[in-house]
Amino acid sequence: AQSVTQLDSQVPVFEEAPVELRCNYSSSVSVYLFWYVQYPNQGLQLLLKYLSGSTLVKGINGFEAEFNKSQTSFHLRKPSVHISDTAEYFCAVSPLGAGANNLFFGTGTRLTVIP
Amino acid sequence: GAGVSQSPRYKVAKRGQDVALRCDPISGHVSLFWYQQALGQGPEFLTYFQNEAQLDKSGLPSDRFFAERPEGSVSTLKIQRTQQEDSAVYLCASSLERPPKNIQYFGAGTRLSVL
């Protein structure tokens, strides 16, 4: 079975400050890892993904994430946030293996950037 | 179109009514997914199609939920005899590849409110 835990439901941060959104997962098999962003009244948009290779992955809008297998974490970071980064962020895993067809999502973290 | 299109964007139904939600995936995408997103939660998997074949319907919550993709393109999610607990945003996603490595592209969703 798989589960995804996003430890912070809400993260307020001042504009131009750094931010880290935490994600931990549990899985009995290897997984691919994703971060999606959801702006109000819009669908989910892929920020970045980890499939293999370098554990530090860079995505759109200046975001990056690091896969830590020993800690089963995939935290999302940005060194300097902008007002336009205010949105809901979802961590998701896709398990490898027969019959594994879908993404498993965390409950989301609402990032609010304060001017 | 350029992205995944869902209609209607909003649907209000009286309890006991049947509803049909439509998804137009990105042209040429093989895989299509339906997710249910309750308020304050992450999306939860409902069902998966590969072309016209429904390969996984393990997430459908009851036999009142039915999905089809008869020609391997447009998909419809039907909910019969709606209940209040069916109120949620229903998200459709499509991808060019098959799971688990596939990148899923999401529509804006249909917000269903059952009164």
mmCIF file of C-alpha atoms in Angstrom:
data_model
loop_
_atom_site.group_PDB
_atom_site.id
_atom_site.type_symbol
_atom_site.label_atom_id
_atom_site.label_comp_id
_atom_site.label_asym_id
_atom_site.label_seq_id
_atom_site.Cartn_x
_atom_site.Cartn_y
_atom_site.Cartn_z
ATOM 1 C CA ALA A 1 0.000 0.000 0.000
ATOM 2 C CA GLN A 2 1.042 3.568 -0.582
ATOM 3 C CA SER A 3 0.487 6.750 1.372
ATOM 4 C CA VAL A 4 1.691 10.312 1.069
ATOM 5 C CA THR A 5 1.965 12.694 3.998
ATOM 6 C CA GLN A 6 2.247 16.424 3.617
ATOM 7 C CA LEU A 7 3.083 17.593 7.087
ATOM 8 C CA ASP A 8 1.958 21.190 6.729
ATOM 9 C CA SER A 9 -1.547 22.010 5.614
ATOM 10 C CA GLN A 10 -0.791 25.745 5.405
ATOM 11 C CA VAL A 11 2.472 27.615 4.966
ATOM 12 C CA PRO A 12 2.528 31.419 5.067
ATOM 13 C CA VAL A 13 5.741 33.043 3.903
ATOM 14 C CA PHE A 14 6.822 36.572 3.078
ATOM 15 C CA GLU A 15 7.606 37.529 -0.479
ATOM 16 C CA GLU A 16 11.231 36.876 -1.510
ATOM 17 C CA ALA A 17 11.775 34.549 1.459
ATOM 18 C CA PRO A 18 12.731 30.881 0.942
ATOM 19 C CA VAL A 19 10.188 28.120 1.416
ATOM 20 C CA GLU A 20 10.187 24.361 1.919
ATOM 21 C CA LEU A 21 7.070 22.222 1.572
ATOM 22 C CA ARG A 22 7.514 18.804 3.127
ATOM 23 C CA CYS A 23 6.446 15.469 1.701
ATOM 24 C CA ASN A 24 7.000 12.002 3.068
ATOM 25 C CA TYR A 25 5.742 8.792 1.541
ATOM 26 C CA SER A 26 5.297 5.163 2.447
ATOM 27 C CA SER A 27 5.359 2.381 -0.107
ATOM 28 C CA SER A 28 6.116 -1.325 -0.267
ATOM 29 C CA VAL A 29 7.529 -0.888 -3.785
ATOM 30 C CA SER A 30 9.668 1.656 -5.564
ATOM 31 C CA VAL A 31 7.889 4.789 -6.677
ATOM 32 C CA TYR A 32 8.118 7.711 -9.011
ATOM 33 C CA LEU A 33 7.546 11.067 -7.322
ATOM 34 C CA PHE A 34 5.763 14.201 -8.450
ATOM 35 C CA TRP A 35 4.834 17.663 -7.267
ATOM 36 C CA TYR A 36 1.752 19.343 -8.721
ATOM 37 C CA VAL A 37 0.461 22.897 -8.202
ATOM 38 C CA GLN A 38 -3.193 23.892 -8.265
ATOM 39 C CA TYR A 39 -4.184 27.503 -8.735
ATOM 40 C CA PRO A 40 -7.735 28.540 -7.793
ATOM 41 C CA ASN A 41 -10.355 27.124 -10.136
ATOM 42 C CA GLN A 42 -7.733 25.422 -12.262
ATOM 43 C CA GLY A 43 -6.537 21.886 -12.769
ATOM 44 C CA LEU A 44 -3.322 20.463 -11.402
ATOM 45 C CA GLN A 45 -0.149 21.458 -13.201
ATOM 46 C CA LEU A 46 3.045 19.415 -13.003
ATOM 47 C CA LEU A 47 5.880 21.269 -11.244
ATOM 48 C CA LEU A 48 8.530 18.570 -11.341
ATOM 49 C CA LYS A 49 9.106 14.830 -11.230
ATOM 50 C CA TYR A 50 11.641 12.292 -10.075
ATOM 51 C CA LEU A 51 11.856 9.137 -12.167
ATOM 52 C CA SER A 52 15.511 8.160 -11.832
ATOM 53 C CA GLY A 53 19.021 9.591 -11.880
ATOM 54 C CA SER A 54 20.052 12.668 -9.924
ATOM 55 C CA THR A 55 18.131 12.990 -6.702
ATOM 56 C CA LEU A 56 17.930 16.771 -7.056
ATOM 57 C CA VAL A 57 15.356 17.693 -9.646
ATOM 58 C CA LYS A 58 14.534 21.118 -10.968
ATOM 59 C CA GLY A 59 11.118 22.134 -12.146
ATOM 60 C CA ILE A 60 9.229 25.096 -13.465
ATOM 61 C CA ASN A 61 8.942 28.491 -11.804
ATOM 62 C CA GLY A 62 12.237 28.097 -9.926
ATOM 63 C CA PHE A 63 11.133 25.149 -7.776
ATOM 64 C CA GLU A 64 13.324 22.172 -6.982
ATOM 65 C CA ALA A 65 12.972 19.005 -4.934
ATOM 66 C CA GLU A 66 15.303 16.401 -3.521
ATOM 67 C CA PHE A 67 14.538 12.715 -3.313
ATOM 68 C CA ASN A 68 15.851 11.123 -0.139
ATOM 69 C CA LYS A 69 15.325 7.386 -0.294
ATOM 70 C CA SER A 70 16.502 6.633 3.232
ATOM 71 C CA GLN A 71 14.085 9.154 4.704
ATOM 72 C CA THR A 72 11.392 8.460 2.091
ATOM 73 C CA SER A 73 11.027 12.174 1.530
ATOM 74 C CA PHE A 74 10.634 14.468 -1.454
ATOM 75 C CA HIS A 75 10.591 18.014 -0.100
ATOM 76 C CA LEU A 76 9.888 20.947 -2.409
ATOM 77 C CA ARG A 77 11.944 24.134 -2.141
ATOM 78 C CA LYS A 78 12.197 27.570 -3.650
ATOM 79 C CA PRO A 79 14.894 30.056 -2.633
ATOM 80 C CA SER A 80 12.769 33.166 -3.142
ATOM 81 C CA VAL A 81 8.983 33.095 -3.485
ATOM 82 C CA HIS A 82 6.779 35.454 -5.431
ATOM 83 C CA ILE A 83 3.192 36.528 -4.873
ATOM 84 C CA SER A 84 2.187 34.437 -7.893
ATOM 85 C CA ASP A 85 3.363 31.266 -6.102
ATOM 86 C CA THR A 86 0.307 31.435 -3.839
ATOM 87 C CA ALA A 87 -1.491 28.164 -4.567
ATOM 88 C CA GLU A 88 -2.146 24.628 -3.328
ATOM 89 C CA TYR A 89 0.723 22.184 -3.751
ATOM 90 C CA PHE A 90 0.292 18.413 -3.935
ATOM 91 C CA CYS A 91 2.914 15.712 -3.609
ATOM 92 C CA ALA A 92 2.129 12.443 -5.391
ATOM 93 C CA VAL A 93 3.658 9.027 -5.919
ATOM 94 C CA SER A 94 3.237 6.506 -8.706
ATOM 95 C CA PRO A 95 4.153 2.995 -7.599
ATOM 96 C CA LEU A 96 6.050 0.704 -9.906
ATOM 97 C CA GLY A 97 4.722 -2.757 -10.438
ATOM 98 C CA ALA A 98 2.004 -4.725 -12.090
ATOM 99 C CA GLY A 99 -1.437 -3.281 -11.699
ATOM 100 C CA ALA A 100 -0.199 0.075 -10.464
ATOM 101 C CA ASN A 101 -2.151 2.506 -12.558
ATOM 102 C CA ASN A 102 -2.670 5.703 -10.643
ATOM 103 C CA LEU A 103 -1.162 8.529 -8.662
ATOM 104 C CA PHE A 104 -1.517 8.648 -4.880
ATOM 105 C CA PHE A 105 -1.760 12.203 -3.596
ATOM 106 C CA GLY A 106 -1.118 13.882 -0.286
ATOM 107 C CA THR A 107 -3.723 16.177 1.225
ATOM 108 C CA GLY A 108 -1.990 19.283 -0.066
ATOM 109 C CA THR A 109 -0.189 22.315 1.345
ATOM 110 C CA ARG A 110 -1.618 25.757 0.846
ATOM 111 C CA LEU A 111 1.213 28.208 0.272
ATOM 112 C CA THR A 112 0.322 31.832 0.925
ATOM 113 C CA VAL A 113 2.880 34.459 -0.035
ATOM 114 C CA ILE A 114 2.534 37.636 1.990
ATOM 115 C CA PRO A 115 3.550 40.940 0.377
ATOM 116 C CA GLY B 1 -7.704 21.770 -27.895
ATOM 117 C CA ALA B 2 -4.418 22.381 -26.166
ATOM 118 C CA GLY B 3 -5.349 20.839 -22.846
ATOM 119 C CA VAL B 4 -7.782 18.531 -21.101
ATOM 120 C CA SER B 5 -11.274 19.962 -21.228
ATOM 121 C CA GLN B 6 -14.037 19.101 -18.779
ATOM 122 C CA SER B 7 -17.706 20.024 -18.853
ATOM 123 C CA PRO B 8 -19.705 21.271 -17.193
ATOM 124 C CA ARG B 9 -17.464 23.234 -14.858
ATOM 125 C CA TYR B 10 -20.180 23.326 -12.221
ATOM 126 C CA LYS B 11 -23.120 21.028 -11.667
ATOM 127 C CA VAL B 12 -25.819 21.255 -9.042
ATOM 128 C CA ALA B 13 -27.962 18.172 -8.636
ATOM 129 C CA LYS B 14 -30.823 17.256 -6.367
ATOM 130 C CA ARG B 15 -30.289 14.125 -4.333
ATOM 131 C CA GLY B 16 -31.387 11.126 -6.361
ATOM 132 C CA GLN B 17 -30.702 12.735 -9.712
ATOM 133 C CA ASP B 18 -28.398 11.165 -12.307
ATOM 134 C CA VAL B 19 -25.478 13.232 -13.623
ATOM 135 C CA ALA B 20 -22.997 12.870 -16.481
ATOM 136 C CA LEU B 21 -19.604 14.530 -16.518
ATOM 137 C CA ARG B 22 -17.603 14.831 -19.709
ATOM 138 C CA CYS B 23 -13.863 14.774 -20.339
ATOM 139 C CA ASP B 24 -12.094 15.645 -23.586
ATOM 140 C CA PRO B 25 -8.483 14.490 -23.262
ATOM 141 C CA ILE B 26 -5.510 15.838 -25.138
ATOM 142 C CA SER B 27 -5.610 14.484 -28.690
ATOM 143 C CA GLY B 28 -3.631 11.283 -29.081
ATOM 144 C CA HIS B 29 -3.338 10.546 -25.372
ATOM 145 C CA VAL B 30 -3.681 6.855 -24.698
ATOM 146 C CA SER B 31 -4.343 6.923 -21.001
ATOM 147 C CA LEU B 32 -7.254 8.609 -19.235
ATOM 148 C CA PHE B 33 -7.909 8.851 -15.515
ATOM 149 C CA TRP B 34 -10.738 10.065 -13.303
ATOM 150 C CA TYR B 35 -10.117 11.345 -9.787
ATOM 151 C CA GLN B 36 -12.429 12.601 -7.046
ATOM 152 C CA GLN B 37 -11.259 15.529 -4.916
ATOM 153 C CA ALA B 38 -13.236 16.205 -1.764
ATOM 154 C CA LEU B 39 -12.995 19.591 -0.099
ATOM 155 C CA GLY B 40 -9.624 20.039 1.583
ATOM 156 C CA GLN B 41 -8.289 16.730 0.319
ATOM 157 C CA GLY B 42 -5.999 15.510 -2.400
ATOM 158 C CA PRO B 43 -7.402 13.823 -5.487
ATOM 159 C CA GLU B 44 -8.320 10.170 -5.112
ATOM 160 C CA PHE B 45 -8.234 7.709 -7.981
ATOM 161 C CA LEU B 46 -11.490 6.464 -9.421
ATOM 162 C CA THR B 47 -10.753 4.686 -12.702
ATOM 163 C CA TYR B 48 -8.271 4.287 -15.569
ATOM 164 C CA PHE B 49 -8.697 3.728 -19.302
ATOM 165 C CA GLN B 50 -6.122 2.652 -21.835
ATOM 166 C CA ASN B 51 -7.689 3.666 -25.126
ATOM 167 C CA GLU B 52 -11.245 2.340 -24.899
ATOM 168 C CA ALA B 53 -10.487 -0.377 -22.376
ATOM 169 C CA GLN B 54 -11.271 0.272 -18.731
ATOM 170 C CA LEU B 55 -8.318 -1.454 -17.100
ATOM 171 C CA ASP B 56 -8.836 -0.371 -13.514
ATOM 172 C CA LYS B 57 -12.017 0.672 -11.758
ATOM 173 C CA SER B 58 -10.892 -0.188 -8.264
ATOM 174 C CA GLY B 59 -11.445 3.357 -7.001
ATOM 175 C CA LEU B 60 -15.109 3.690 -7.928
ATOM 176 C CA PRO B 61 -16.864 4.069 -4.561
ATOM 177 C CA SER B 62 -20.076 2.258 -5.438
ATOM 178 C CA ASP B 63 -21.992 0.694 -8.286
ATOM 179 C CA ARG B 64 -23.723 4.049 -8.766
ATOM 180 C CA PHE B 65 -20.546 5.245 -10.461
ATOM 181 C CA PHE B 66 -19.936 4.271 -14.047
ATOM 182 C CA ALA B 67 -17.378 5.465 -16.602
ATOM 183 C CA GLU B 68 -16.953 4.856 -20.300
ATOM 184 C CA ARG B 69 -14.655 5.811 -23.146
ATOM 185 C CA PRO B 70 -16.256 4.042 -26.116
ATOM 186 C CA GLU B 71 -14.018 5.322 -28.905
ATOM 187 C CA GLY B 72 -10.840 5.775 -26.942
ATOM 188 C CA SER B 73 -11.118 9.549 -26.812
ATOM 189 C CA VAL B 74 -13.896 11.375 -24.953
ATOM 190 C CA SER B 75 -14.879 9.884 -21.616
ATOM 191 C CA THR B 76 -18.013 10.239 -19.514
ATOM 192 C CA LEU B 77 -18.328 9.654 -15.793
ATOM 193 C CA LYS B 78 -21.893 8.931 -14.781
ATOM 194 C CA ILE B 79 -23.239 8.984 -11.271
ATOM 195 C CA GLN B 80 -26.664 7.515 -10.688
ATOM 196 C CA ARG B 81 -28.978 8.443 -7.835
ATOM 197 C CA THR B 82 -26.587 11.074 -6.500
ATOM 198 C CA GLN B 83 -26.054 11.368 -2.758
ATOM 199 C CA GLN B 84 -24.737 14.285 -0.710
ATOM 200 C CA GLU B 85 -21.459 12.474 -0.137
ATOM 201 C CA ASP B 86 -20.865 12.559 -3.909
ATOM 202 C CA SER B 87 -20.304 16.326 -3.694
ATOM 203 C CA ALA B 88 -16.713 16.914 -4.802
ATOM 204 C CA VAL B 89 -14.592 18.110 -7.680
ATOM 205 C CA TYR B 90 -14.170 15.436 -10.330
ATOM 206 C CA LEU B 91 -10.879 15.679 -12.166
ATOM 207 C CA CYS B 92 -9.967 14.081 -15.443
ATOM 208 C CA ALA B 93 -6.370 13.537 -16.534
ATOM 209 C CA SER B 94 -4.804 12.165 -19.693
ATOM 210 C CA SER B 95 -1.326 11.062 -20.626
ATOM 211 C CA LEU B 96 0.545 10.046 -23.740
ATOM 212 C CA GLU B 97 2.125 7.047 -22.090
ATOM 213 C CA ARG B 98 0.947 4.235 -19.872
ATOM 214 C CA PRO B 99 1.485 4.079 -16.098
ATOM 215 C CA PRO B 100 3.568 4.336 -14.035
ATOM 216 C CA LYS B 101 6.044 6.593 -15.780
ATOM 217 C CA ASN B 102 3.378 8.669 -17.471
ATOM 218 C CA ILE B 103 2.995 12.380 -16.915
ATOM 219 C CA GLN B 104 -0.657 13.138 -16.276
ATOM 220 C CA TYR B 105 -2.204 16.357 -17.555
ATOM 221 C CA PHE B 106 -5.251 17.487 -15.622
ATOM 222 C CA GLY B 107 -8.394 19.313 -16.592
ATOM 223 C CA ALA B 108 -9.890 22.078 -14.452
ATOM 224 C CA GLY B 109 -12.476 19.701 -13.052
ATOM 225 C CA THR B 110 -16.226 19.599 -12.585
ATOM 226 C CA ARG B 111 -17.487 20.778 -9.218
ATOM 227 C CA LEU B 112 -20.531 18.695 -8.299
ATOM 228 C CA SER B 113 -22.826 19.876 -5.527
ATOM 229 C CA VAL B 114 -25.604 17.537 -4.459
ATOM 230 C CA LEU B 115 -28.382 19.209 -2.495
#
